[in-house]
Short mmCIF file of C-alpha atoms in Angstrom, two decimals:
data_model
loop_
_atom_site.label_atom_id
_atom_site.label_comp_id
_atom_site.label_asym_id
_atom_site.label_seq_id
_atom_site.Cartn_x
_atom_site.Cartn_y
_atom_site.Cartn_z
CA MET A 298 23.85 -22.14 21.92
CA GLU A 299 25.01 -23.71 18.73
CA THR A 300 23.66 -27.26 18.47
CA GLY A 301 25.55 -30.47 16.86
CA THR A 302 24.52 -32.53 13.57
CA LEU A 303 23.84 -36.21 13.41
CA PHE A 304 25.91 -37.49 10.50
CA LEU A 305 24.47 -40.54 8.54
CA CYS A 306 28.08 -42.25 7.65
CA PRO A 307 27.51 -45.83 5.20
CA THR A 308 30.19 -48.11 5.89
CA PRO A 309 31.45 -50.94 3.40
CA LEU A 310 29.16 -53.98 2.78
CA GLY A 311 32.31 -56.07 3.06
CA ASN A 312 35.34 -54.50 0.85
CA LEU A 313 36.75 -51.86 2.91
CA GLU A 314 37.93 -49.89 -0.07
CA ASP A 315 34.33 -48.80 -0.61
CA ILE A 316 34.51 -46.02 2.21
CA THR A 317 34.40 -42.47 1.06
CA LEU A 318 37.07 -40.05 2.08
CA ARG A 319 34.19 -37.87 3.63
CA VAL A 320 33.13 -40.41 5.98
CA LEU A 321 36.69 -41.11 7.14
CA ARG A 322 37.02 -37.53 7.91
CA ILE A 323 33.57 -37.37 9.69
CA LEU A 324 34.29 -40.39 11.84
CA GLY A 325 37.41 -38.88 12.79
CA CYS A 326 36.20 -35.55 14.07
CA VAL A 327 32.64 -36.07 15.52
CA GLN A 328 32.29 -36.39 19.38
CA VAL A 329 30.74 -39.75 19.39
CA ILE A 330 30.20 -42.53 17.01
CA ALA A 331 27.09 -44.34 17.66
CA ALA A 332 27.56 -48.09 16.27
CA GLU A 333 25.22 -51.06 15.85
CA ASP A 334 27.61 -53.24 16.97
CA THR A 335 30.87 -51.52 18.65
CA ARG A 336 32.84 -54.57 18.29
CA HIS A 337 32.49 -54.69 14.65
CA THR A 338 33.20 -50.89 13.87
CA ARG A 339 36.05 -51.21 16.13
CA LYS A 340 37.78 -53.27 13.54
CA LEU A 341 36.92 -50.54 10.73
CA LEU A 342 38.25 -47.87 12.90
CA THR A 343 41.38 -49.62 13.78
CA HIS A 344 41.78 -50.43 10.13
CA PHE A 345 41.92 -46.51 9.46
CA ASN A 346 43.69 -45.40 12.54
CA ILE A 347 40.31 -44.02 14.01
CA ASN A 348 40.34 -43.39 17.66
CA THR A 349 36.95 -41.54 17.91
CA ARG A 350 34.83 -42.56 21.11
CA MET A 351 31.87 -44.76 20.56
CA THR A 352 29.02 -46.01 22.04
CA SER A 353 26.41 -48.68 21.15
CA TYR A 354 23.11 -47.95 19.63
CA HIS A 355 20.74 -51.03 18.49
CA GLU A 356 17.59 -52.33 18.71
CA HIS A 357 17.71 -53.67 22.26
CA ASN A 358 19.08 -50.14 23.82
CA LYS A 359 17.64 -47.49 21.31
CA ILE A 360 14.77 -46.24 23.92
CA LYS A 361 17.43 -45.98 26.69
CA LYS A 362 20.49 -44.74 24.40
CA ALA A 363 18.42 -42.14 22.39
CA PRO A 364 18.26 -39.26 25.09
CA PHE A 365 22.08 -39.70 25.76
CA LEU A 366 22.59 -38.75 21.85
CA LEU A 367 19.95 -36.36 21.88
CA ASP A 368 21.63 -34.52 24.96
CA ILE A 369 25.26 -34.55 22.94
CA LEU A 370 23.65 -32.83 19.97
CA LEU A 371 21.74 -30.27 21.74
CA LYS A 372 25.05 -29.25 23.79
CA GLY A 373 26.81 -28.88 20.52
CA GLY A 374 28.21 -31.88 19.84
CA ASP A 375 28.41 -33.77 16.55
CA VAL A 376 27.36 -37.63 16.33
CA ALA A 377 27.94 -40.14 13.64
CA LEU A 378 25.52 -43.02 13.26
CA VAL A 379 27.01 -46.16 11.86
CA SER A 380 25.53 -49.59 11.06
CA ASP A 381 27.27 -52.76 10.75
CA ALA A 382 27.12 -52.81 7.15
CA GLY A 383 25.74 -50.03 4.32
CA MET A 384 23.62 -46.96 5.02
CA PRO A 385 22.35 -46.56 8.59
CA GLY A 386 18.71 -45.60 9.00
CA ILE A 387 17.59 -48.65 6.65
CA SER A 388 16.52 -51.75 7.93
CA ASP A 389 17.80 -50.90 11.61
CA PRO A 390 17.14 -48.56 14.60
CA GLY A 391 18.64 -45.50 13.09
CA GLU A 392 15.25 -44.68 11.28
CA GLU A 393 13.87 -43.95 14.65
CA LEU A 394 16.94 -41.84 15.85
CA VAL A 395 16.68 -39.82 12.84
CA LYS A 396 12.87 -38.87 13.27
CA GLN A 397 13.51 -37.88 17.16
CA VAL A 398 16.51 -35.57 16.29
CA ILE A 399 14.38 -33.99 13.33
CA SER A 400 11.54 -33.41 16.24
CA HIS A 401 14.12 -31.69 18.31
CA GLY A 402 14.94 -29.18 15.30
CA LEU A 403 18.33 -30.65 15.10
CA ALA A 404 20.23 -31.14 11.55
CA VAL A 405 20.91 -34.61 9.93
CA VAL A 406 23.18 -35.02 7.33
CA PRO A 407 23.29 -38.05 4.96
CA LEU A 408 26.49 -39.04 3.58
CA PRO A 409 26.44 -41.18 0.30
CA GLY A 410 27.85 -44.61 0.29
CA PRO A 411 27.26 -48.68 0.07
CA ASN A 412 23.76 -49.80 0.17
CA ALA A 413 23.09 -53.57 -0.43
CA ALA A 414 19.56 -53.07 -2.28
CA ILE A 415 20.64 -50.74 -4.64
CA THR A 416 23.84 -52.41 -5.57
CA ALA A 417 22.05 -55.54 -5.94
CA LEU A 418 19.20 -53.81 -8.14
CA VAL A 419 21.58 -52.12 -10.52
CA ALA A 420 23.17 -55.43 -11.58
CA SER A 421 20.20 -57.53 -11.21
CA GLY A 422 19.05 -56.96 -15.01
CA LEU A 423 15.47 -56.55 -13.39
CA PRO A 424 13.76 -53.18 -13.92
CA VAL A 425 15.35 -50.60 -11.81
CA ALA A 426 12.37 -48.14 -11.69
CA PRO A 427 10.21 -48.41 -9.91
CA PHE A 428 10.96 -50.75 -7.03
CA THR A 429 9.66 -51.64 -3.76
CA PHE A 430 11.86 -52.21 -0.76
CA PHE A 431 10.73 -54.69 2.03
CA GLY A 432 13.80 -54.80 4.29
CA PHE A 433 14.09 -57.68 6.51
CA LEU A 434 11.07 -59.82 6.51
CA SER A 435 9.53 -61.21 9.70
CA SER A 436 11.36 -64.44 10.72
CA ARG A 437 8.11 -66.67 11.08
CA GLY A 438 4.46 -66.95 11.42
CA ALA A 439 1.41 -65.15 9.75
CA GLY A 440 3.61 -61.75 9.47
CA ARG A 441 5.87 -63.39 7.10
CA LYS A 442 3.39 -65.02 5.14
CA LYS A 443 1.64 -61.65 4.70
CA GLU A 444 4.94 -60.13 3.71
CA LEU A 445 5.49 -62.86 0.96
CA ALA A 446 2.25 -62.41 -0.37
CA GLU A 447 2.45 -58.51 -0.41
CA ILE A 448 5.93 -59.02 -2.33
CA MET A 449 4.37 -61.00 -5.14
CA CYS A 450 1.47 -58.63 -5.82
CA VAL A 451 3.59 -55.55 -6.50
CA GLN A 452 3.58 -54.69 -9.92
CA SER A 453 7.33 -53.49 -9.90
CA THR A 454 10.74 -55.24 -8.89
CA ALA A 455 10.32 -56.29 -5.15
CA ILE A 456 13.73 -56.29 -2.77
CA PHE A 457 14.05 -57.70 0.43
CA TYR A 458 17.07 -59.05 2.55
CA GLU A 459 17.18 -62.78 4.09
CA ALA A 460 19.31 -64.63 5.95
CA PRO A 461 20.89 -67.66 4.26
CA HIS A 462 18.94 -70.25 6.77
CA ARG A 463 15.62 -69.07 5.46
CA LEU A 464 16.58 -68.37 1.86
CA VAL A 465 15.11 -71.91 0.63
CA LYS A 466 12.15 -71.30 2.61
CA ALA A 467 11.11 -68.02 1.10
CA LEU A 468 11.85 -69.02 -2.38
CA SER A 469 9.72 -71.93 -1.90
CA GLN A 470 6.96 -69.98 -0.36
CA LEU A 471 7.18 -67.57 -3.18
CA ALA A 472 7.52 -70.15 -6.01
CA ALA A 473 4.16 -71.56 -4.84
CA ILE A 474 2.37 -68.45 -5.72
CA SER A 475 4.47 -68.25 -9.33
CA ALA A 476 7.04 -70.55 -10.18
CA ASP A 477 7.88 -68.68 -13.41
CA ARG A 478 8.45 -65.16 -11.76
CA GLN A 479 11.98 -63.91 -12.50
CA VAL A 480 13.93 -63.78 -9.49
CA VAL A 481 17.81 -62.62 -8.55
CA VAL A 482 19.47 -63.27 -5.41
CA ALA A 483 22.77 -61.45 -4.68
CA ARG A 484 24.92 -62.92 -1.97
CA GLU A 485 28.40 -61.77 -0.39
CA LEU A 486 28.23 -58.27 -2.08
CA THR A 487 31.53 -56.63 -2.57
CA LYS A 488 33.31 -59.65 -0.98
CA ILE A 489 35.41 -62.20 -2.72
CA HIS A 490 32.82 -64.44 -3.45
CA GLU A 491 30.21 -62.14 -4.34
CA GLU A 492 27.47 -64.10 -6.64
CA PHE A 493 24.48 -63.29 -8.32
CA VAL A 494 22.13 -66.22 -8.95
CA ARG A 495 19.30 -65.48 -11.74
CA GLY A 496 16.57 -67.45 -13.51
CA THR A 497 12.90 -68.17 -12.58
CA LEU A 498 11.91 -68.89 -8.86
CA GLU A 499 11.64 -72.41 -9.67
CA GLN A 500 15.18 -72.43 -11.15
CA VAL A 501 16.85 -70.56 -8.60
CA LEU A 502 15.18 -72.51 -5.79
CA ALA A 503 16.32 -75.52 -7.20
CA HIS A 504 20.10 -74.13 -7.30
CA PHE A 505 20.02 -73.33 -3.52
CA GLN A 506 18.36 -76.69 -2.67
CA SER A 507 21.84 -78.38 -4.05
CA VAL A 508 24.11 -75.71 -3.00
CA GLN A 509 23.75 -74.12 0.45
CA PRO A 510 23.51 -70.44 0.63
CA ARG A 511 26.22 -68.58 2.66
CA GLY A 512 26.08 -64.99 3.67
CA GLU A 513 23.53 -62.27 3.96
CA CYS A 514 21.20 -62.49 0.90
CA THR A 515 19.57 -59.45 -1.09
CA VAL A 516 16.51 -61.25 -3.05
CA LEU A 517 15.04 -59.55 -6.16
CA ILE A 518 11.71 -60.59 -7.48
CA GLY A 519 10.88 -59.21 -10.95
CA PRO A 520 7.70 -57.46 -11.81
CA PRO A 521 4.85 -60.05 -13.01
CA PRO A 522 4.58 -60.45 -16.86
CA GLU A 523 1.48 -59.06 -18.40
CA LYS A 524 -0.62 -61.93 -18.29
CA GLU A 525 0.10 -62.42 -14.68
CA SER A 526 -0.52 -58.98 -14.11
CA GLN A 527 -3.95 -59.15 -15.77
CA ALA A 528 -4.99 -61.97 -13.72
CA GLN A 529 -4.00 -59.93 -10.44
CA GLY A 530 -6.19 -57.43 -11.76
CA SER A 531 -9.00 -59.34 -10.99
CA PRO A 532 -10.19 -58.97 -7.21
CA GLU A 533 -11.56 -62.67 -7.42
CA GLN A 534 -8.09 -63.86 -8.36
CA LEU A 535 -5.89 -61.64 -6.04
CA VAL A 536 -7.96 -62.57 -2.99
CA ALA A 537 -7.75 -66.30 -3.90
CA GLN A 538 -4.03 -65.82 -4.20
CA LEU A 539 -3.36 -64.20 -0.95
CA LEU A 540 -6.02 -66.56 0.95
CA ALA A 541 -4.08 -69.51 -0.62
CA GLN A 542 -0.96 -68.23 1.44
CA GLY A 543 -2.66 -68.38 4.71
CA MET A 544 -3.82 -65.11 5.07
CA ASP A 545 -7.74 -64.61 6.46
CA LYS A 546 -10.37 -63.24 4.22
CA LYS A 547 -10.72 -59.90 5.98
CA GLU A 548 -7.02 -59.02 5.50
CA ALA A 549 -7.02 -60.61 1.97
CA VAL A 550 -9.65 -58.05 1.05
CA ARG A 551 -7.78 -55.18 2.31
CA GLN A 552 -4.69 -56.12 0.64
CA ALA A 553 -6.32 -56.74 -2.67
CA ALA A 554 -8.30 -53.27 -2.59
CA SER A 555 -4.95 -51.41 -1.85
CA GLN A 556 -3.17 -53.11 -4.63
CA LEU A 557 -5.96 -52.48 -6.86
CA GLY A 558 -6.64 -49.22 -5.99
CA ILE A 559 -10.52 -49.78 -5.35
CA SER A 560 -12.69 -49.89 -2.17
CA ARG A 561 -12.86 -53.15 0.00
CA ARG A 562 -16.57 -52.89 -0.64
CA GLU A 563 -16.00 -53.40 -4.31
CA VAL A 564 -13.78 -56.47 -3.63
CA TYR A 565 -16.32 -58.19 -1.11
CA GLN A 566 -19.01 -57.36 -3.81
CA LYS A 567 -17.17 -59.30 -6.32
CA VAL A 568 -15.75 -61.84 -4.16
CA CYS A 569 -19.34 -62.79 -2.82
CA VAL A 570 -20.65 -62.63 -6.23
CA LYS A 571 -18.01 -64.97 -7.40
CA GLU A 572 -18.56 -67.58 -4.26
#
């Protein structure tokens, strides 16, 4: 029996004109649309007069819903996966569904379209290649401190998504590591109030301390300047930087070794000699 196809259908970040003709065609002819938020997606479908059946697929029901979607595909039905905005499978549970569909030998077809990280990157003025994408950061705790420290260690442009109510805290923590590092905050992408705020971490932090951020934010951190990069090239300096961010010594050594491409033993030896 012929099996179905999972179509990854990107949806507009905010401007409905950004949806493609191909995405509209697929959404109109599949057996079911798996949506992160059916209420949100219903507005999109209504705008384009699409009446395809929908089902929810999100972080809280992905384990229960995956077998249902796989059954449709195995019986020959096509499924379209959408997120609330942008490309499904990036910073949402769609990634796990794709893996399961592939593991069953079924077809996955990605359709090109909007993506906040790439949209922000090409207009940022920061180096576009290479770049490192971190998605959404942990909301609190040691995991968040670890992620912020990792962001400042990468030698390329780093990109992450942040909620507006956590933006100032994130910029403050990053500025504590390197206040002069270049940063771009892109918010409300493709919408009426789209804005790019560019400058050093210190400057951009000051801006958002006086102007309350609104809307989802894409944050881009430029690569370290040569002088800072050389300092990070020292295991002692890098470990000290990570420890200052609240990371325990064992994890700091592991991160330093990974960033510098050397063994943990080498890092331990240099740090112990320094101490």
